[in-house]
PDB file of C-alpha atoms in Angstrom:
ATOM      1  CA  ALA A   1    -167.301 -83.943  13.281  1.00 40.00           C
ATOM      2  CA  GLY A   2    -168.755 -87.289  12.232  1.00 43.00           C
ATOM      3  CA  PRO A   3    -170.958 -89.571  14.372  1.00 51.00           C
ATOM      4  CA  GLY A   4    -168.093 -91.482  15.932  1.00 51.00           C
ATOM      5  CA  SER A   5    -170.420 -93.585  18.080  1.00 60.00           C
ATOM      6  CA  TYR A   6    -172.259 -95.617  15.439  1.00 64.00           C
ATOM      7  CA  THR A   7    -171.863 -97.114  11.943  1.00 69.00           C
ATOM      8  CA  VAL A   8    -174.261 -96.828   9.014  1.00 69.00           C
ATOM      9  CA  GLY A   9    -174.279 -99.410   6.229  1.00 67.00           C
ATOM     10  CA  THR A  10    -176.319-101.952   4.220  1.00 71.00           C
ATOM     11  CA  MET A  11    -176.803-105.342   5.843  1.00 65.00           C
ATOM     12  CA  SER A  12    -175.472-108.318   3.786  1.00 64.00           C
ATOM     13  CA  GLU A  13    -176.114-110.931   6.432  1.00 75.00           C
ATOM     14  CA  ARG A  14    -179.246-111.985   8.198  1.00 78.00           C
ATOM     15  CA  PHE A  15    -179.932-109.777  11.205  1.00 83.00           C
ATOM     16  CA  ASP A  16    -183.120-108.464  12.725  1.00 87.00           C
ATOM     17  CA  CYS A  17    -183.624-104.949  14.089  1.00 88.00           C
ATOM     18  CA  HIS A  18    -182.858-104.892  17.788  1.00 88.00           C
ATOM     19  CA  TYR A  19    -185.994-102.840  18.470  1.00 85.00           C
ATOM     20  CA  CYS A  20    -188.747-103.757  15.965  1.00 90.00           C
ATOM     21  CA  ARG A  21    -187.338-107.208  14.994  1.00 89.00           C
ATOM     22  CA  ASP A  22    -187.810-106.498  11.280  1.00 88.00           C
ATOM     23  CA  PRO A  23    -185.245-108.291   9.086  1.00 88.00           C
ATOM     24  CA  LEU A  24    -182.370-106.043   8.010  1.00 84.00           C
ATOM     25  CA  GLN A  25    -180.822-108.111   5.209  1.00 83.00           C
ATOM     26  CA  GLY A  26    -180.486-105.914   2.101  1.00 81.00           C
ATOM     27  CA  LYS A  27    -181.636-102.860   4.014  1.00 84.00           C
ATOM     28  CA  LYS A  28    -179.847 -99.807   5.403  1.00 85.00           C
ATOM     29  CA  TYR A  29    -179.086-100.206   9.058  1.00 83.00           C
ATOM     30  CA  VAL A  30    -177.236 -98.580  11.947  1.00 85.00           C
ATOM     31  CA  GLN A  31    -174.902-100.373  14.328  1.00 83.00           C
ATOM     32  CA  LYS A  32    -174.474 -98.712  17.722  1.00 80.00           C
ATOM     33  CA  GLU A  33    -173.001-100.192  20.881  1.00 76.00           C
ATOM     34  CA  GLY A  34    -173.008-103.658  19.272  1.00 77.00           C
ATOM     35  CA  ARG A  35    -176.667-103.483  18.325  1.00 83.00           C
ATOM     36  CA  HIS A  36    -178.112-103.417  14.831  1.00 85.00           C
ATOM     37  CA  CYS A  37    -181.243-101.432  14.145  1.00 87.00           C
ATOM     38  CA  CYS A  38    -183.199-100.080  11.231  1.00 87.00           C
ATOM     39  CA  VAL A  39    -182.965 -96.410  10.357  1.00 86.00           C
ATOM     40  CA  LYS A  40    -186.489 -95.754  11.620  1.00 86.00           C
ATOM     41  CA  CYS A  41    -185.790 -97.222  15.058  1.00 88.00           C
ATOM     42  CA  PHE A  42    -182.423 -95.486  15.228  1.00 87.00           C
ATOM     43  CA  ASP A  43    -184.065 -92.100  14.659  1.00 83.00           C
ATOM     44  CA  LYS A  44    -186.695 -92.935  17.274  1.00 84.00           C
ATOM     45  CA  PHE A  45    -184.614 -94.535  20.020  1.00 85.00           C
ATOM     46  CA  CYS A  46    -180.892 -93.836  19.495  1.00 83.00           C
ATOM     47  CA  ALA A  47    -180.353 -90.568  17.670  1.00 85.00           C
ATOM     48  CA  ASN A  48    -178.723 -87.670  19.495  1.00 87.00           C
ATOM     49  CA  THR A  49    -180.737 -84.458  19.873  1.00 87.00           C
ATOM     50  CA  CYS A  50    -179.427 -81.300  18.197  1.00 88.00           C
ATOM     51  CA  ILE A  51    -178.685 -78.761  20.908  1.00 84.00           C
ATOM     52  CA  GLU A  52    -179.749 -75.957  18.575  1.00 86.00           C
ATOM     53  CA  CYS A  53    -183.026 -77.035  16.961  1.00 88.00           C
ATOM     54  CA  LYS A  54    -183.895 -79.684  19.616  1.00 87.00           C
ATOM     55  CA  LYS A  55    -184.713 -82.270  16.901  1.00 88.00           C
ATOM     56  CA  PRO A  56    -183.155 -85.756  16.526  1.00 87.00           C
ATOM     57  CA  ILE A  57    -180.071 -86.043  14.359  1.00 85.00           C
ATOM     58  CA  GLY A  58    -181.125 -88.894  12.071  1.00 82.00           C
ATOM     59  CA  ALA A  59    -178.907 -91.513  10.509  1.00 81.00           C
ATOM     60  CA  ASP A  60    -179.156 -89.722   7.186  1.00 77.00           C
ATOM     61  CA  SER A  61    -177.997 -86.387   8.698  1.00 80.00           C
ATOM     62  CA  LYS A  62    -174.471 -85.158   9.171  1.00 83.00           C
ATOM     63  CA  GLU A  63    -173.706 -84.773  12.864  1.00 83.00           C
ATOM     64  CA  LEU A  64    -171.151 -82.577  14.629  1.00 84.00           C
ATOM     65  CA  HIS A  65    -170.287 -82.963  18.281  1.00 81.00           C
ATOM     66  CA  PHE A  66    -168.236 -81.117  20.889  1.00 83.00           C
ATOM     67  CA  LYS A  67    -167.997 -81.874  24.625  1.00 79.00           C
ATOM     68  CA  ASN A  68    -171.034 -84.208  24.636  1.00 79.00           C
ATOM     69  CA  ARG A  69    -173.101 -81.703  22.681  1.00 84.00           C
ATOM     70  CA  TYR A  70    -174.484 -82.467  19.232  1.00 87.00           C
ATOM     71  CA  TRP A  71    -175.608 -80.419  16.223  1.00 85.00           C
ATOM     72  CA  HIS A  72    -176.943 -80.983  12.717  1.00 87.00           C
ATOM     73  CA  ASP A  73    -174.251 -79.715  10.393  1.00 85.00           C
ATOM     74  CA  ASN A  74    -176.614 -77.029   9.078  1.00 85.00           C
ATOM     75  CA  CYS A  75    -177.448 -75.983  12.686  1.00 87.00           C
ATOM     76  CA  PHE A  76    -173.812 -75.514  13.578  1.00 86.00           C
ATOM     77  CA  ARG A  77    -173.792 -71.758  12.952  1.00 85.00           C
ATOM     78  CA  CYS A  78    -172.597 -68.672  14.805  1.00 89.00           C
ATOM     79  CA  PHE A  79    -175.302 -67.529  17.224  1.00 84.00           C
ATOM     80  CA  LYS A  80    -174.534 -63.880  16.371  1.00 81.00           C
ATOM     81  CA  CYS A  81    -173.901 -63.696  12.623  1.00 86.00           C
ATOM     82  CA  TYR A  82    -175.301 -67.126  11.511  1.00 84.00           C
ATOM     83  CA  THR A  83    -172.131 -67.998   9.612  1.00 84.00           C
ATOM     84  CA  SER A  84    -171.589 -71.750   9.241  1.00 81.00           C
ATOM     85  CA  LEU A  85    -168.900 -72.976  11.613  1.00 81.00           C
ATOM     86  CA  VAL A  86    -168.231 -76.321   9.909  1.00 82.00           C
ATOM     87  CA  ASN A  87    -164.433 -76.472   9.648  1.00 79.00           C
ATOM     88  CA  GLU A  88    -164.171 -72.988  11.213  1.00 80.00           C
ATOM     89  CA  PRO A  89    -162.809 -71.948  14.646  1.00 81.00           C
ATOM     90  CA  PHE A  90    -165.549 -71.344  17.219  1.00 82.00           C
ATOM     91  CA  MET A  91    -166.229 -70.861  20.920  1.00 79.00           C
ATOM     92  CA  LEU A  92    -168.989 -72.394  23.030  1.00 79.00           C
ATOM     93  CA  ARG A  93    -170.473 -69.632  25.165  1.00 77.00           C
ATOM     94  CA  GLU A  94    -173.343 -69.226  27.628  1.00 74.00           C
ATOM     95  CA  ASN A  95    -176.552 -71.219  27.000  1.00 73.00           C
ATOM     96  CA  ASN A  96    -174.563 -73.656  24.826  1.00 77.00           C
ATOM     97  CA  LYS A  97    -174.441 -71.178  21.938  1.00 83.00           C
ATOM     98  CA  VAL A  98    -171.542 -71.336  19.503  1.00 84.00           C
ATOM     99  CA  TRP A  99    -169.882 -68.130  18.303  1.00 83.00           C
ATOM    100  CA  CYS A 100    -167.389 -67.528  15.517  1.00 85.00           C
ATOM    101  CA  SER A 101    -164.029 -66.026  16.457  1.00 76.00           C
ATOM    102  CA  ASN A 102    -164.903 -62.618  14.978  1.00 76.00           C
ATOM    103  CA  CYS A 103    -168.155 -62.263  16.922  1.00 80.00           C
ATOM    104  CA  THR A 104    -166.466 -63.521  20.095  1.00 73.00           C
ATOM    105  CA  ALA A 105    -163.763 -60.872  19.769  1.00 73.00           C
ATOM    106  CA  ALA A 106    -166.358 -58.166  19.112  1.00 73.00           C
ATOM    107  CA  GLU A 107    -168.564 -59.224  22.035  1.00 73.00           C
ATOM    108  CA  ASP A 108    -165.674 -59.245  24.504  1.00 66.00           C
ATOM    109  CA  ALA A 109    -164.168 -56.007  23.188  1.00 72.00           C
ATOM    110  CA  PRO A 110    -164.690 -52.683  25.029  1.00 80.00           C
ATOM    111  CA  ARG A 111    -167.518 -50.501  23.741  1.00 83.00           C
ATOM    112  CA  CYS A 112    -166.954 -47.063  22.247  1.00 87.00           C
ATOM    113  CA  LYS A 113    -168.432 -44.317  24.457  1.00 85.00           C
ATOM    114  CA  GLY A 114    -169.460 -42.459  21.303  1.00 85.00           C
ATOM    115  CA  CYS A 115    -171.063 -44.997  18.946  1.00 88.00           C
ATOM    116  CA  PHE A 116    -171.400 -47.894  21.446  1.00 80.00           C
ATOM    117  CA  LYS A 117    -169.910 -50.307  18.913  1.00 82.00           C
ATOM    118  CA  PRO A 118    -167.037 -52.630  19.911  1.00 80.00           C
ATOM    119  CA  ILE A 119    -163.449 -51.475  19.622  1.00 76.00           C
ATOM    120  CA  ILE A 120    -161.597 -54.433  18.204  1.00 72.00           C
ATOM    121  CA  ALA A 121    -157.899 -55.113  17.827  1.00 69.00           C
ATOM    122  CA  GLY A 122    -156.309 -52.740  15.336  1.00 65.00           C
ATOM    123  CA  ASP A 123    -158.843 -49.939  15.826  1.00 75.00           C
ATOM    124  CA  GLN A 124    -157.337 -46.577  16.736  1.00 83.00           C
ATOM    125  CA  ASN A 125    -158.839 -45.422  20.005  1.00 83.00           C
ATOM    126  CA  VAL A 126    -158.699 -42.757  22.715  1.00 87.00           C
ATOM    127  CA  GLU A 127    -158.809 -43.627  26.428  1.00 86.00           C
ATOM    128  CA  TYR A 128    -159.671 -41.229  29.258  1.00 86.00           C
ATOM    129  CA  LYS A 129    -160.557 -42.126  32.865  1.00 84.00           C
ATOM    130  CA  LYS A 130    -161.411 -45.774  32.083  1.00 81.00           C
ATOM    131  CA  MET A 131    -163.572 -44.751  29.119  1.00 86.00           C
ATOM    132  CA  VAL A 132    -162.673 -45.499  25.532  1.00 86.00           C
ATOM    133  CA  TRP A 133    -163.683 -44.120  22.121  1.00 86.00           C
ATOM    134  CA  HIS A 134    -162.897 -44.870  18.517  1.00 87.00           C
ATOM    135  CA  LYS A 135    -160.472 -42.140  17.479  1.00 88.00           C
ATOM    136  CA  ASP A 136    -163.025 -40.685  15.030  1.00 88.00           C
ATOM    137  CA  CYS A 137    -165.803 -40.820  17.659  1.00 90.00           C
ATOM    138  CA  PHE A 138    -163.926 -38.640  20.150  1.00 90.00           C
ATOM    139  CA  THR A 139    -165.302 -35.251  19.109  1.00 90.00           C
ATOM    140  CA  CYS A 140    -165.705 -31.746  20.548  1.00 91.00           C
ATOM    141  CA  SER A 141    -169.054 -31.264  22.310  1.00 89.00           C
ATOM    142  CA  GLN A 142    -169.306 -27.763  20.830  1.00 87.00           C
ATOM    143  CA  CYS A 143    -168.118 -27.850  17.203  1.00 91.00           C
ATOM    144  CA  LYS A 144    -168.372 -31.655  16.736  1.00 90.00           C
ATOM    145  CA  GLN A 145    -164.963 -31.767  15.070  1.00 90.00           C
ATOM    146  CA  VAL A 146    -162.838 -34.859  15.719  1.00 88.00           C
ATOM    147  CA  ILE A 147    -160.407 -34.295  18.582  1.00 87.00           C
ATOM    148  CA  GLY A 148    -158.741 -37.677  18.114  1.00 82.00           C
ATOM    149  CA  SER A 149    -155.393 -37.657  19.882  1.00 79.00           C
ATOM    150  CA  GLY A 150    -155.229 -33.843  20.039  1.00 83.00           C
ATOM    151  CA  SER A 151    -155.445 -31.599  23.107  1.00 83.00           C
ATOM    152  CA  PHE A 152    -158.819 -31.222  24.826  1.00 86.00           C
ATOM    153  CA  PHE A 153    -160.490 -29.910  27.984  1.00 86.00           C
ATOM    154  CA  PRO A 154    -162.993 -32.033  29.961  1.00 87.00           C
ATOM    155  CA  LYS A 155    -166.042 -30.346  31.498  1.00 85.00           C
ATOM    156  CA  GLY A 156    -168.296 -32.823  33.310  1.00 84.00           C
ATOM    157  CA  ASP A 157    -169.395 -35.352  30.677  1.00 83.00           C
ATOM    158  CA  ASP A 158    -168.388 -33.057  27.802  1.00 88.00           C
ATOM    159  CA  PHE A 159    -165.086 -32.553  26.014  1.00 90.00           C
ATOM    160  CA  TYR A 160    -163.944 -29.426  24.189  1.00 90.00           C
ATOM    161  CA  CYS A 161    -161.219 -28.736  21.680  1.00 89.00           C
ATOM    162  CA  VAL A 162    -158.783 -25.957  22.591  1.00 84.00           C
ATOM    163  CA  SER A 163    -160.498 -23.353  20.401  1.00 82.00           C
ATOM    164  CA  CYS A 164    -164.034 -24.001  21.690  1.00 86.00           C
ATOM    165  CA  HIS A 165    -162.851 -24.128  25.295  1.00 82.00           C
ATOM    166  CA  GLU A 166    -161.177 -20.741  24.894  1.00 78.00           C
ATOM    167  CA  HIS A 167    -164.326 -19.105  23.553  1.00 80.00           C
ATOM    168  CA  LYS A 168    -166.739 -20.826  25.925  1.00 79.00           C
ATOM    169  CA  PHE A 169    -164.896 -20.945  29.253  1.00 78.00           C
ATOM    170  CA  ALA A 170    -161.595 -19.062  29.252  1.00 76.00           C
ATOM    171  CA  LYS A 171    -161.355 -15.703  31.055  1.00 84.00           C
ATOM    172  CA  THR A 172    -160.776 -12.629  28.911  1.00 86.00           C
ATOM    173  CA  CYS A 173    -157.719 -10.413  29.467  1.00 90.00           C
ATOM    174  CA  ALA A 174    -158.661  -6.955  30.768  1.00 89.00           C
ATOM    175  CA  LYS A 175    -156.214  -5.348  28.329  1.00 91.00           C
ATOM    176  CA  CYS A 176    -156.214  -7.243  25.020  1.00 90.00           C
ATOM    177  CA  LYS A 177    -159.668  -8.861  25.463  1.00 87.00           C
ATOM    178  CA  ASN A 178    -158.360 -12.219  24.214  1.00 86.00           C
ATOM    179  CA  PRO A 179    -158.906 -15.500  26.118  1.00 83.00           C
ATOM    180  CA  ILE A 180    -156.409 -16.512  28.795  1.00 82.00           C
ATOM    181  CA  THR A 181    -155.688 -20.191  28.127  1.00 74.00           C
ATOM    182  CA  SER A 182    -152.895 -20.708  30.646  1.00 75.00           C
ATOM    183  CA  GLY A 183    -151.119 -18.806  33.389  1.00 78.00           C
ATOM    184  CA  GLY A 184    -152.168 -15.182  33.718  1.00 85.00           C
ATOM    185  CA  LEU A 185    -152.726 -13.142  36.864  1.00 90.00           C
ATOM    186  CA  THR A 186    -155.445 -11.178  38.633  1.00 89.00           C
ATOM    187  CA  TYR A 187    -155.370  -7.540  39.713  1.00 90.00           C
ATOM    188  CA  GLN A 188    -158.367  -5.894  41.362  1.00 87.00           C
ATOM    189  CA  GLU A 189    -160.487  -8.932  40.443  1.00 86.00           C
ATOM    190  CA  GLN A 190    -159.665  -8.589  36.745  1.00 89.00           C
ATOM    191  CA  PRO A 191    -157.711 -11.239  34.774  1.00 91.00           C
ATOM    192  CA  TRP A 192    -154.633 -10.337  32.719  1.00 91.00           C
ATOM    193  CA  HIS A 193    -152.197 -12.146  30.486  1.00 91.00           C
ATOM    194  CA  SER A 194    -148.769 -11.983  32.131  1.00 91.00           C
ATOM    195  CA  GLU A 195    -147.408 -10.382  28.962  1.00 91.00           C
ATOM    196  CA  CYS A 196    -150.167  -7.726  29.053  1.00 93.00           C
ATOM    197  CA  PHE A 197    -149.590  -6.673  32.668  1.00 94.00           C
ATOM    198  CA  ILE A 198    -146.513  -4.522  32.053  1.00 93.00           C
ATOM    199  CA  CYS A 199    -144.887  -1.228  33.037  1.00 93.00           C
ATOM    200  CA  SER A 200    -146.290   1.618  30.928  1.00 91.00           C
ATOM    201  CA  ASN A 201    -142.809   3.085  30.535  1.00 92.00           C
ATOM    202  CA  CYS A 202    -140.216   0.320  30.196  1.00 92.00           C
ATOM    203  CA  LYS A 203    -142.666  -2.468  29.164  1.00 92.00           C
ATOM    204  CA  LYS A 204    -141.252  -5.019  31.602  1.00 93.00           C
ATOM    205  CA  GLN A 205    -143.717  -7.577  32.985  1.00 91.00           C
ATOM    206  CA  LEU A 206    -144.907  -6.715  36.497  1.00 90.00           C
ATOM    207  CA  GLY A 207    -146.170 -10.130  37.624  1.00 88.00           C
ATOM    208  CA  GLY A 208    -144.629 -10.958  41.010  1.00 86.00           C
ATOM    209  CA  LYS A 209    -142.924  -7.551  41.253  1.00 88.00           C
ATOM    210  CA  ARG A 210    -143.645  -4.346  43.179  1.00 86.00           C
ATOM    211  CA  PHE A 211    -145.435  -1.718  41.130  1.00 88.00           C
ATOM    212  CA  THR A 212    -147.758   1.226  41.500  1.00 86.00           C
ATOM    213  CA  ALA A 213    -150.831   2.285  39.562  1.00 86.00           C
ATOM    214  CA  VAL A 214    -151.432   5.876  38.456  1.00 85.00           C
ATOM    215  CA  GLU A 215    -154.606   6.741  36.543  1.00 83.00           C
ATOM    216  CA  ASP A 216    -155.014   3.208  35.135  1.00 84.00           C
ATOM    217  CA  GLN A 217    -151.344   3.044  34.186  1.00 89.00           C
ATOM    218  CA  PHE A 218    -148.897   0.660  35.848  1.00 92.00           C
ATOM    219  CA  TYR A 219    -145.271   1.448  36.629  1.00 91.00           C
ATOM    220  CA  CYS A 220    -142.402  -0.560  38.033  1.00 89.00           C
ATOM    221  CA  ILE A 221    -140.714   1.117  41.028  1.00 85.00           C
ATOM    222  CA  GLU A 222    -137.791   2.413  38.981  1.00 87.00           C
ATOM    223  CA  CYS A 223    -139.956   4.024  36.311  1.00 89.00           C
ATOM    224  CA  TYR A 224    -142.361   5.416  38.880  1.00 86.00           C
ATOM    225  CA  LYS A 225    -139.486   7.134  40.698  1.00 82.00           C
ATOM    226  CA  GLU A 226    -138.024   8.500  37.483  1.00 83.00           C
ATOM    227  CA  CYS A 227    -141.093   9.490  35.508  1.00 83.00           C
ATOM    228  CA  VAL A 228    -144.075   9.926  37.824  1.00 82.00           C
ATOM    229  CA  ALA A 229    -143.220  10.495  41.487  1.00 83.00           C
ATOM    230  CA  LYS A 230    -143.052  14.031  42.859  1.00 83.00           C
ATOM    231  CA  LYS A 231    -139.662  15.213  44.097  1.00 85.00           C
ATOM    232  CA  CYS A 232    -139.254  16.055  47.761  1.00 86.00           C
ATOM    233  CA  ALA A 233    -138.742  19.819  48.269  1.00 84.00           C
ATOM    234  CA  GLY A 234    -136.315  18.922  51.029  1.00 85.00           C
ATOM    235  CA  CYS A 235    -133.991  16.145  49.787  1.00 85.00           C
ATOM    236  CA  LYS A 236    -134.942  16.389  46.092  1.00 82.00           C
ATOM    237  CA  ASN A 237    -135.417  12.603  45.881  1.00 83.00           C
ATOM    238  CA  PRO A 238    -138.632  10.965  44.555  1.00 83.00           C
ATOM    239  CA  ILE A 239    -141.521  10.496  46.961  1.00 81.00           C
ATOM    240  CA  THR A 240    -142.556   6.900  46.174  1.00 76.00           C
ATOM    241  CA  GLY A 241    -144.681   5.910  49.136  1.00 68.00           C
ATOM    242  CA  PHE A 242    -142.458   2.845  49.640  1.00 67.00           C
ATOM    243  CA  GLY A 243    -140.070   2.112  52.454  1.00 61.00           C
ATOM    244  CA  ARG A 244    -139.063   4.842  54.923  1.00 61.00           C
ATOM    245  CA  GLY A 245    -141.256   7.928  54.942  1.00 52.00           C
ATOM    246  CA  THR A 246    -144.404   6.545  53.451  1.00 62.00           C
ATOM    247  CA  SER A 247    -146.262   9.643  54.709  1.00 75.00           C
ATOM    248  CA  VAL A 248    -146.164  12.773  52.582  1.00 82.00           C
ATOM    249  CA  VAL A 249    -146.562  16.414  53.585  1.00 85.00           C
ATOM    250  CA  ASN A 250    -148.087  18.711  50.967  1.00 85.00           C
ATOM    251  CA  TYR A 251    -148.041  22.469  51.264  1.00 85.00           C
ATOM    252  CA  GLU A 252    -149.127  24.764  48.486  1.00 81.00           C
ATOM    253  CA  ASP A 253    -147.515  23.303  45.322  1.00 79.00           C
ATOM    254  CA  GLU A 254    -144.680  21.430  47.037  1.00 85.00           C
ATOM    255  CA  SER A 255    -144.334  18.032  48.732  1.00 86.00           C
ATOM    256  CA  TRP A 256    -141.942  16.567  51.311  1.00 85.00           C
ATOM    257  CA  HIS A 257    -141.156  13.212  52.797  1.00 85.00           C
ATOM    258  CA  ASP A 258    -142.521  13.412  56.348  1.00 84.00           C
ATOM    259  CA  TYR A 259    -138.970  13.054  57.674  1.00 85.00           C
ATOM    260  CA  CYS A 260    -137.743  15.890  55.419  1.00 86.00           C
ATOM    261  CA  PHE A 261    -140.411  18.331  56.529  1.00 87.00           C
ATOM    262  CA  LYS A 262    -138.487  20.108  59.330  1.00 88.00           C
ATOM    263  CA  CYS A 263    -137.590  23.540  60.652  1.00 89.00           C
ATOM    264  CA  THR A 264    -134.953  25.300  58.541  1.00 86.00           C
ATOM    265  CA  LYS A 265    -133.240  26.694  61.686  1.00 88.00           C
ATOM    266  CA  CYS A 266    -133.474  24.021  64.405  1.00 87.00           C
ATOM    267  CA  ALA A 267    -134.157  20.968  62.195  1.00 86.00           C
ATOM    268  CA  ARG A 268    -137.084  19.908  64.375  1.00 87.00           C
ATOM    269  CA  GLY A 269    -139.492  17.589  62.535  1.00 86.00           C
ATOM    270  CA  LEU A 270    -142.706  19.421  61.718  1.00 83.00           C
ATOM    271  CA  ALA A 271    -144.922  16.636  60.307  1.00 83.00           C
ATOM    272  CA  ASN A 272    -148.353  16.966  61.980  1.00 82.00           C
ATOM    273  CA  LYS A 273    -147.149  20.062  63.891  1.00 86.00           C
ATOM    274  CA  ARG A 274    -147.647  23.785  63.637  1.00 86.00           C
ATOM    275  CA  PHE A 275    -145.178  25.588  61.358  1.00 88.00           C
ATOM    276  CA  VAL A 276    -144.512  28.991  59.827  1.00 86.00           C
ATOM    277  CA  CYS A 277    -143.528  29.789  56.233  1.00 85.00           C
ATOM    278  CA  HIS A 278    -141.196  32.823  56.030  1.00 80.00           C
ATOM    279  CA  ASN A 279    -139.482  33.993  52.856  1.00 81.00           C
ATOM    280  CA  GLY A 280    -140.225  30.597  51.247  1.00 78.00           C
ATOM    281  CA  LYS A 281    -138.682  28.637  54.139  1.00 85.00           C
ATOM    282  CA  ILE A 282    -140.334  26.475  56.761  1.00 87.00           C
ATOM    283  CA  TYR A 283    -139.837  27.160  60.493  1.00 88.00           C
ATOM    284  CA  CYS A 284    -141.235  25.820  63.701  1.00 88.00           C
ATOM    285  CA  ALA A 285    -143.528  28.145  65.661  1.00 84.00           C
ATOM    286  CA  GLU A 286    -140.629  29.313  67.921  1.00 83.00           C
ATOM    287  CA  CYS A 287    -137.733  29.945  65.526  1.00 85.00           C
ATOM    288  CA  PRO A 288    -139.189  32.957  63.621  1.00 78.00           C
ATOM    289  CA  LYS A 289    -139.172  34.885  66.912  1.00 72.00           C
ATOM    290  CA  ARG A 290    -135.420  34.442  67.070  1.00 67.00           C
ATOM    291  CA  LEU A 291    -134.694  35.646  63.542  1.00 60.00           C
TER     292      LEU A 291
END
């Protein structure tokens, strides 16, 4: 702001130009470092060079200076937006270029991953794994709707809203055929919602519990015993296939626990052994001879 290092005026006394020796009385002159010179010689020998246009800053020009750098006042403009910076805040950046405060903030601001424009202070944004977007630029890769600050699912370099992720990637429940968005379980390599994998009789969820399957129907142990399992012809209790006596003996239309299938007379166990049926009762091969 201002030359600061020389004075411009009209000579009233008799002085000659320090360089060309022409008389200066009554003429415009420049005094610098104790020397008087005409305007022509000042422009030729003493003027500072504008760092922007590389031309001398003559005595008739307005000069601005900062840290031993000089500009014509009309050259002192923002390198980015060309706004005049006379009486405005600025920053001197690389290659001696001056920037206004707005362009400096924009240049140093992070870039939106969507539109590649700067995200400046006050902009709403979304950050994920060291990447940043304007809020309105963070959109679903499938439907292109703005996700903003809502829930989303990342897949590689793509991002999906909940609805599109369900239809594109989520497994489908074997029962209701709707997407499984969270939780669920697998039975015989088929996915199920936990609330769909239930006992056919009492409707309780079977996830994490013992159950049995009969003709594509699932039963908890209690309902299987009560509603489905055959009754042992010996003890009259259900034959479940669980616990003691997992083997079953079938004969004609009746079934027994293996430990209940025994001789009516001597109580010898007959599972996997020869037996005789007499008058509807089961005997070992020896006992009928004693009847």
